[in-house]
Amino acid sequence: MNRRWLYLFIVPFFLLILFAVARKIPAPADSEISQVDAPILGRTLHHIERNYVDHDLVSPLKLLDSALKELEITISPFLARVEESGIFLKYANKSGKIPVPSPLSMDDLHLLLRKTLGFLNVNYKGQLTLKEIEYAAARGLTNGLDVHSTFLSPKMYQEFRISTKGRFGGLGIVIGIREGHLTVISPLEDTPAWKGGIQASDRIIQINEEPTINMSLTEAVEKLRGPIGSKVTILVERTGQATPQKFTLKRDLIEIHSVAGRFIKEGDVGLMKIKNFQEDTVPSFERLLHKMQKENPTMKGLILDLRNNPGGHLDQAVELADRFLSHGIIVKTVGPEISENEEAEEGDMAEKIPLVVLVNEGSASASEIIAGTFQNNDRALTLGARTFGKGTVQTIYDLRDDSALKLTIAKYLTAGDREVQSIGILPDIELLPVVVGKEQINYYEDPVKREGERTDFPMASLRLRYLKPVKEKKETDDDESYKIGLEEDFPILLAKELLQLPQEVTALKSSWLQKVAPLVNNLRQRQLSLIEEALQTRKIDWGLSEAKGDPSLSAKINLKDKDGIEKKSFRPGDEGRLVMTVENKGDGTFYQLGTVSESEDPLFDGLEFLFGRLAPGEQKQWEVPIKIPESSLPRSEPIHFRFEEGYGRVLKSIALNLHIEEIPHPLFAYQYEIRDGNLPGTQGNRNGRPDPGETVAIRLQIQNLGEGKSIEPVVNIKNLGGTEVFIEKGRALLKTLAPHKRDEATLMIHIARKFNEKNPKVSLALSVSDKFQSHELEDRLKFPLTPKEALVPSTGEWQIPPLLGISSMPLRVEKKSYLLEGLASDDKKVQHFFVFVGATKEIYLSPLQQDPHSFPFKTKLKLKEGMNVITAVAQDDRELTTRRRWIVWRD
């Protein structure tokens, strides 16, 4: 037999034997898994166990699961499962098992995580350091607590310290994570965000070119900040608007003056705006109040405007409340190491002033404490909307290596032991704004949602719809604000009318509420007339007449493109219309007939279709413009449409299945070279590698290997090391890259002459991302500053992520299981394949087939009812990654 053929026969035979033996090797026992030192995890667990607000909520098993999930997300090829017999660990074709004691203590938890890190320390061959892996586990621990507790890596902690200083460059918005979305808590008055029209509850879905899906709060803050005068573009979703809105804002020095005030017309009612609580809030308030009382000693009352006040220094809020209260509890702070009561003391000049407090959904934390305490102490009448619901105390623990733990250590209770967290403060008189504009109508109120999607909140006994004027933005070069004057600010006008009532009425909130109902009813009728007139301009008859006969509704909803042609599906980036047609087939009339959409996608939730009066035999149509964001995932999900009617007649809802197609997407590859002295702007010894003291250019060739074009792809680098590396040019915007086309980008860095590290190296994060679609190539560039070590990756060598093909992609199913089948391929080696369903890594496979370039897969996934976000991921041996994401709706 020819030797070549013999070799080809024998080698696969032995590989087959080795593969069979490898599969029979048992997982290493616990005693074989060494533990590593993890001081940051130990300190994090110590503070959680000792200081977390509620010991009953600290479950070691839940914290373990949360830490392991974060490790799974951070280290793509890692899988961890907590089973009855212990923790099953897997990385590539290596596995291990660690027994879990029962019951599980916090000390046990620390040991388990140290052994988990020990398993990864031996088997993990990726780009992360052991310290970065420990940080990921610590971040996972805080994920198992509450939304306000978080672990801060050294870089995040540095950003946090910058953000808590009084002066910084940015947009002037307070943001948080709500229901998984990056959400505006409140825009700060007289800042770029406020002037530009950003509103509380706006969901930020994109910052410049980057979608905010899976973006942490700290990352978002970092991207929103920048040099003063520079611009940032954000894309927001707003409830009731089916088209995302784009805002380009100019960053400015954010220097907030906490207190502002003036007299309202006729000069007998004062208005005091508290924008937030800073160190000088109370002294500023006292100076202004003294000035106002001197100007008008017969002042009838004061309006305290806390709308869009995100909180701040609690001690200042307590002092402010004390100025208005002669006795009673202001706030209780309750925690394992804290139990404090702050009580009012008699003798302040504002204790007798009749007071109305204005709040809205942007009022949070300290401003909620004031509003709730005034309510419970019978001191002031509150007007507006239910507040945000942030009633916990956080403190920062330095973890001794420039990282930190931000931990919830207590909760606030207002007078009467009322909790604020996730509930908020319900005002005495709830105000419901109605907007009627040329392009937008918002009549129905949005359902209140808090943590856990709770919606069963009580309503205020006095509720009032009012016509809110439409803000018309002025297109000016200097980006001036657009404001609503006091004469159009209905909550202020109502507060003023309430303060005009006799002193014996306004002395106590309880007596005030008893006397105010007739005034509110009169205002309700006046506002209803104004709303009817405004709707009439849109040819909607919103009047009510006597209900007679038996009306019968027939309704249908269609999807049409912008040319009016009916469509069964849309593609990302498409514009169109939702068109609803209603017909009354009965013998009675419908009054104030309207429809509100309900969807798990915030973009299609709360859309309104208003028809008003619908007589027997009459047919009407209403259209809502929509735009599918370019970053939308393929999906096929129902949108339900709930009908409302003036006499409360129950009408059957209808539904539309919204189908968004998958479009061909780009796939980026790159190669690079170093220029050090042989290119304008560079300076060095021309040896083709970075050295201390040099200014070097990184010249990249970018190629689109995908089937879809990339519009304006962005190349970006970030420094992962210390201050010895300065990025002179870290971002480049390319031309549109058609499939299989190339473009160039040149980035610049300067390296200090001296390094503090023992093994000096330049470490950079490189990304090539699509400006509109959520497709991105990420890699790490490691440049050792010692001549004998190689640059990683090598210069001139193409870095190509795997190709990932899915055989079929049904977007709507009825079964609990979902068959996923396809092929991953790579120019070198397919190293890992895994699948997330939502945030849970359901499947991890490490290909062991003979052909390393190709990996066919076939696996089943478990689905929950409703929306399931599927993410399939393939990685090569350098962890270059390709993702495919889509949504499966399970009926």
Short mmCIF file of C-alpha atoms in Angstrom, two decimals, residues 576-883:
data_model
loop_
_atom_site.label_atom_id
_atom_site.label_comp_id
_atom_site.label_asym_id
_atom_site.label_seq_id
_atom_site.Cartn_x
_atom_site.Cartn_y
_atom_site.Cartn_z
CA GLY A 576 -45.22 52.72 6.71
CA ARG A 577 -48.57 53.02 8.43
CA LEU A 578 -50.83 51.07 10.70
CA VAL A 579 -54.33 51.62 9.29
CA MET A 580 -57.41 50.79 11.38
CA THR A 581 -60.89 50.76 9.88
CA VAL A 582 -63.98 50.67 12.13
CA GLU A 583 -67.64 50.37 11.20
CA ASN A 584 -70.78 50.56 13.34
CA LYS A 585 -73.15 47.78 12.22
CA GLY A 586 -75.65 48.33 15.05
CA ASP A 587 -78.55 50.74 15.62
CA GLY A 588 -76.96 52.86 18.36
CA THR A 589 -74.10 55.36 18.40
CA PHE A 590 -70.62 54.93 19.86
CA TYR A 591 -69.15 57.97 21.64
CA GLN A 592 -65.50 58.79 22.37
CA LEU A 593 -64.44 55.61 20.58
CA GLY A 594 -60.72 54.97 20.53
CA THR A 595 -58.09 52.23 20.47
CA VAL A 596 -54.78 51.73 22.26
CA SER A 597 -52.15 49.20 21.15
CA GLU A 598 -50.54 46.73 23.55
CA SER A 599 -47.21 45.10 22.68
CA GLU A 600 -44.15 43.65 24.39
CA ASP A 601 -42.12 45.85 22.04
CA PRO A 602 -42.14 49.38 23.55
CA LEU A 603 -42.08 50.88 20.04
CA PHE A 604 -45.53 49.50 19.26
CA ASP A 605 -47.04 49.86 22.73
CA GLY A 606 -49.45 52.70 23.52
CA LEU A 607 -50.23 53.74 19.94
CA GLU A 608 -53.58 55.55 19.79
CA PHE A 609 -56.34 55.53 17.17
CA LEU A 610 -59.12 58.04 17.88
CA PHE A 611 -62.50 57.90 16.13
CA GLY A 612 -64.85 59.74 18.49
CA ARG A 613 -68.51 59.56 17.48
CA LEU A 614 -69.47 56.59 15.26
CA ALA A 615 -73.09 56.59 14.13
CA PRO A 616 -75.02 53.52 12.89
CA GLY A 617 -73.75 52.47 9.44
CA GLU A 618 -70.79 54.89 9.65
CA GLN A 619 -67.23 53.82 8.76
CA LYS A 620 -64.04 55.62 9.80
CA GLN A 621 -60.31 55.14 9.34
CA TRP A 622 -57.27 56.21 11.37
CA GLU A 623 -53.60 55.92 10.47
CA VAL A 624 -50.51 55.88 12.67
CA PRO A 625 -47.13 56.33 10.94
CA ILE A 626 -44.46 53.83 11.93
CA LYS A 627 -40.79 53.32 11.18
CA ILE A 628 -38.98 50.06 11.80
CA PRO A 629 -35.55 50.85 13.32
CA GLU A 630 -32.60 49.66 11.25
CA SER A 631 -31.40 47.63 14.25
CA SER A 632 -34.69 45.70 14.62
CA LEU A 633 -34.36 41.96 15.03
CA PRO A 634 -36.35 39.56 12.85
CA ARG A 635 -39.62 38.71 14.59
CA SER A 636 -43.25 37.80 14.14
CA GLU A 637 -45.30 38.88 17.13
CA PRO A 638 -48.84 40.02 17.84
CA ILE A 639 -49.87 43.60 18.57
CA HIS A 640 -53.21 43.76 20.38
CA PHE A 641 -55.58 46.71 20.08
CA ARG A 642 -57.83 47.47 23.06
CA PHE A 643 -60.96 49.57 22.46
CA GLU A 644 -62.15 52.32 24.80
CA GLU A 645 -65.59 53.95 24.67
CA GLY A 646 -67.15 56.95 26.42
CA TYR A 647 -69.89 54.93 28.14
CA GLY A 648 -67.55 52.08 29.11
CA ARG A 649 -69.13 49.56 26.73
CA VAL A 650 -66.90 46.47 26.54
CA LEU A 651 -65.66 45.83 23.00
CA LYS A 652 -63.66 42.89 21.71
CA SER A 653 -60.00 43.61 21.00
CA ILE A 654 -58.32 42.77 17.69
CA ALA A 655 -54.73 41.84 16.84
CA LEU A 656 -52.19 42.22 14.07
CA ASN A 657 -49.20 39.96 13.57
CA LEU A 658 -46.20 42.19 12.93
CA HIS A 659 -43.61 40.38 10.84
CA ILE A 660 -40.13 41.92 10.51
CA GLU A 661 -37.91 40.16 8.01
CA GLU A 662 -34.22 39.40 8.41
CA ILE A 663 -32.11 41.36 5.95
CA PRO A 664 -28.66 40.40 4.64
CA HIS A 665 -26.10 41.65 7.11
CA PRO A 666 -22.44 42.67 6.89
CA LEU A 667 -19.57 40.65 8.30
CA PHE A 668 -16.32 42.50 8.99
CA ALA A 669 -12.75 41.23 8.69
CA TYR A 670 -9.54 43.21 9.06
CA GLN A 671 -5.77 43.27 8.81
CA TYR A 672 -3.39 45.97 10.06
CA GLU A 673 0.15 47.32 9.93
CA ILE A 674 2.12 49.63 12.21
CA ARG A 675 3.69 52.82 10.85
CA ASP A 676 6.19 54.45 13.22
CA GLY A 677 8.03 57.31 11.53
CA ASN A 678 7.27 56.49 7.90
CA LEU A 679 3.92 58.29 7.75
CA PRO A 680 3.05 61.98 8.36
CA GLY A 681 2.17 62.53 12.03
CA THR A 682 4.11 59.50 13.26
CA GLN A 683 7.46 59.47 15.01
CA GLY A 684 9.62 56.42 15.68
CA ASN A 685 12.41 54.11 14.57
CA ARG A 686 10.51 52.64 11.57
CA ASN A 687 10.79 49.05 12.77
CA GLY A 688 7.07 48.35 12.21
CA ARG A 689 6.16 47.90 15.87
CA PRO A 690 5.29 50.27 18.76
CA ASP A 691 8.10 51.29 21.11
CA PRO A 692 8.23 53.61 24.15
CA GLY A 693 8.25 57.30 23.22
CA GLU A 694 6.82 56.73 19.73
CA THR A 695 3.75 58.11 18.00
CA VAL A 696 2.49 55.33 15.76
CA ALA A 697 -0.28 54.87 13.23
CA ILE A 698 -2.38 51.72 13.09
CA ARG A 699 -3.38 51.35 9.45
CA LEU A 700 -6.32 48.99 9.02
CA GLN A 701 -7.81 47.32 5.97
CA ILE A 702 -11.49 46.59 6.60
CA GLN A 703 -13.41 44.17 4.38
CA ASN A 704 -17.12 43.33 4.35
CA LEU A 705 -17.44 39.56 3.84
CA GLY A 706 -21.20 39.54 4.42
CA GLU A 707 -24.09 39.56 1.97
CA GLY A 708 -25.50 42.90 3.19
CA LYS A 709 -23.99 46.35 2.83
CA SER A 710 -22.81 48.37 5.81
CA ILE A 711 -23.74 52.06 5.77
CA GLU A 712 -21.04 54.21 7.34
CA PRO A 713 -19.20 51.54 9.37
CA VAL A 714 -17.26 52.90 12.34
CA VAL A 715 -13.77 51.82 13.46
CA ASN A 716 -12.91 52.51 17.08
CA ILE A 717 -10.09 51.77 19.53
CA LYS A 718 -10.06 52.10 23.33
CA ASN A 719 -7.10 51.97 25.67
CA LEU A 720 -7.34 49.00 28.05
CA GLY A 721 -4.13 49.88 29.89
CA GLY A 722 -2.91 52.78 31.97
CA THR A 723 -2.12 56.43 31.30
CA GLU A 724 1.11 55.56 29.47
CA VAL A 725 -0.88 55.19 26.24
CA PHE A 726 -2.62 58.23 24.79
CA ILE A 727 -5.04 57.80 21.89
CA GLU A 728 -4.58 60.72 19.50
CA LYS A 729 -7.11 59.47 16.97
CA GLY A 730 -9.35 56.66 18.15
CA ARG A 731 -12.25 56.72 15.72
CA ALA A 732 -12.73 56.60 11.96
CA LEU A 733 -15.93 56.68 9.91
CA LEU A 734 -15.72 54.66 6.68
CA LYS A 735 -17.68 54.93 3.47
CA THR A 736 -20.56 52.58 2.78
CA LEU A 737 -19.09 49.10 2.40
CA ALA A 738 -20.89 46.98 -0.19
CA PRO A 739 -20.60 43.19 0.12
CA HIS A 740 -17.01 41.98 -0.45
CA LYS A 741 -15.62 45.54 -0.68
CA ARG A 742 -12.72 47.06 1.32
CA ASP A 743 -11.83 50.41 2.87
CA GLU A 744 -8.97 51.81 4.94
CA ALA A 745 -8.79 53.49 8.35
CA THR A 746 -5.82 55.07 10.12
CA LEU A 747 -5.79 55.49 13.91
CA MET A 748 -3.05 57.10 16.00
CA ILE A 749 -1.61 56.45 19.46
CA HIS A 750 1.27 57.92 21.45
CA ILE A 751 3.28 55.80 23.90
CA ALA A 752 5.03 57.28 26.92
CA ARG A 753 8.78 56.85 27.25
CA LYS A 754 8.47 55.17 30.65
CA PHE A 755 6.04 52.45 31.73
CA ASN A 756 5.09 51.56 35.30
CA GLU A 757 4.41 47.91 34.50
CA LYS A 758 7.00 45.13 34.85
CA ASN A 759 5.98 43.67 31.49
CA PRO A 760 5.08 46.78 29.49
CA LYS A 761 2.59 46.39 26.67
CA VAL A 762 0.00 48.39 24.79
CA SER A 763 -3.44 46.80 25.09
CA LEU A 764 -6.25 48.13 22.90
CA ALA A 765 -9.85 47.14 22.25
CA LEU A 766 -10.65 47.34 18.54
CA SER A 767 -14.19 47.41 17.19
CA VAL A 768 -15.67 47.71 13.71
CA SER A 769 -19.40 48.31 13.95
CA ASP A 770 -22.28 49.02 11.62
CA LYS A 771 -23.86 52.41 12.25
CA PHE A 772 -27.42 51.17 11.81
CA GLN A 773 -27.44 47.40 12.34
CA SER A 774 -26.25 45.67 15.48
CA HIS A 775 -23.31 43.91 13.81
CA GLU A 776 -19.84 44.34 15.22
CA LEU A 777 -16.35 42.86 15.07
CA GLU A 778 -14.42 43.09 18.34
CA ASP A 779 -10.82 42.16 19.00
CA ARG A 780 -7.93 42.96 21.34
CA LEU A 781 -4.62 44.25 20.05
CA LYS A 782 -1.67 43.44 22.29
CA PHE A 783 1.63 45.13 21.49
CA PRO A 784 4.46 44.04 23.85
CA LEU A 785 7.09 46.76 24.19
CA THR A 786 9.90 44.21 24.29
CA PRO A 787 11.41 43.37 20.89
CA LYS A 788 11.44 39.58 21.29
CA GLU A 789 7.68 39.21 21.84
CA ALA A 790 5.31 39.05 18.90
CA LEU A 791 2.45 41.45 18.27
CA VAL A 792 -0.99 39.88 18.72
CA PRO A 793 -2.50 39.46 16.22
CA SER A 794 0.31 39.45 13.69
CA THR A 795 0.54 42.35 11.26
CA GLY A 796 -0.56 41.72 7.70
CA GLU A 797 -2.64 38.65 8.57
CA TRP A 798 -6.37 38.80 7.91
CA GLN A 799 -8.52 38.33 11.01
CA ILE A 800 -11.77 36.73 9.85
CA PRO A 801 -14.63 35.76 12.18
CA PRO A 802 -16.61 32.58 11.50
CA LEU A 803 -19.49 32.36 9.05
CA LEU A 804 -22.74 31.32 10.74
CA GLY A 805 -25.61 29.97 8.70
CA ILE A 806 -29.03 28.99 10.07
CA SER A 807 -30.97 26.39 8.04
CA SER A 808 -34.40 27.68 8.97
CA MET A 809 -35.60 30.47 11.23
CA PRO A 810 -39.30 30.15 12.17
CA LEU A 811 -40.30 33.29 14.06
CA ARG A 812 -43.57 32.06 15.57
CA VAL A 813 -44.17 28.61 17.10
CA GLU A 814 -46.56 26.79 19.38
CA LYS A 815 -44.26 24.08 20.78
CA LYS A 816 -42.13 24.46 23.89
CA SER A 817 -39.02 23.29 22.03
CA TYR A 818 -37.32 24.94 19.08
CA LEU A 819 -35.08 23.08 16.63
CA LEU A 820 -31.99 25.06 15.70
CA GLU A 821 -29.94 23.70 12.82
CA GLY A 822 -27.16 25.15 10.71
CA LEU A 823 -23.46 25.36 9.91
CA ALA A 824 -20.57 27.35 11.39
CA SER A 825 -17.39 27.62 9.34
CA ASP A 826 -14.06 29.42 9.65
CA ASP A 827 -10.86 29.94 7.68
CA LYS A 828 -8.87 28.44 10.58
CA LYS A 829 -10.93 26.74 13.23
CA VAL A 830 -14.42 26.82 14.70
CA GLN A 831 -13.58 26.71 18.39
CA HIS A 832 -16.90 27.37 20.16
CA PHE A 833 -20.61 27.41 19.44
CA PHE A 834 -23.29 28.44 21.94
CA VAL A 835 -26.84 29.75 22.10
CA PHE A 836 -28.55 32.17 24.48
CA VAL A 837 -32.31 32.28 25.02
CA GLY A 838 -32.80 35.67 26.59
CA ALA A 839 -29.97 36.08 29.10
CA THR A 840 -29.57 32.33 29.70
CA LYS A 841 -26.91 30.32 27.90
CA GLU A 842 -28.94 27.24 26.94
CA ILE A 843 -26.45 25.41 24.73
CA TYR A 844 -22.66 25.23 24.56
CA LEU A 845 -20.83 22.97 22.13
CA SER A 846 -17.11 22.66 21.51
CA PRO A 847 -16.63 21.16 18.06
CA LEU A 848 -14.44 18.01 18.05
CA GLN A 849 -15.02 17.00 14.43
CA GLN A 850 -12.17 16.04 12.12
CA ASP A 851 -12.60 19.12 9.92
CA PRO A 852 -11.82 22.12 12.17
CA HIS A 853 -13.05 24.54 9.51
CA SER A 854 -16.65 23.33 9.52
CA PHE A 855 -19.11 22.57 12.31
CA PRO A 856 -22.67 21.46 11.52
CA PHE A 857 -24.99 21.81 14.52
CA LYS A 858 -28.46 20.57 15.39
CA THR A 859 -29.92 21.23 18.82
CA LYS A 860 -33.20 21.90 20.62
CA LEU A 861 -33.96 24.98 22.71
CA LYS A 862 -36.59 25.47 25.41
CA LEU A 863 -38.87 28.48 24.93
CA LYS A 864 -41.09 30.39 27.34
CA GLU A 865 -44.47 31.75 26.33
CA GLY A 866 -44.35 35.07 24.50
CA MET A 867 -41.13 36.73 23.38
CA ASN A 868 -37.86 34.76 23.24
CA VAL A 869 -34.69 36.51 22.06
CA ILE A 870 -32.40 33.89 20.47
CA THR A 871 -28.68 34.60 20.08
CA ALA A 872 -26.56 32.03 18.25
CA VAL A 873 -22.80 32.59 18.52
CA ALA A 874 -19.78 31.05 16.77
CA GLN A 875 -16.17 31.79 17.72
CA ASP A 876 -12.81 30.93 16.25
CA ASP A 877 -9.62 30.07 18.11
CA ARG A 878 -8.91 33.80 18.77
CA GLU A 879 -12.44 34.38 20.04
CA LEU A 880 -13.41 36.43 16.98
CA THR A 881 -17.17 36.23 17.15
CA THR A 882 -20.15 36.09 14.83
CA ARG A 883 -23.66 36.47 16.24
#
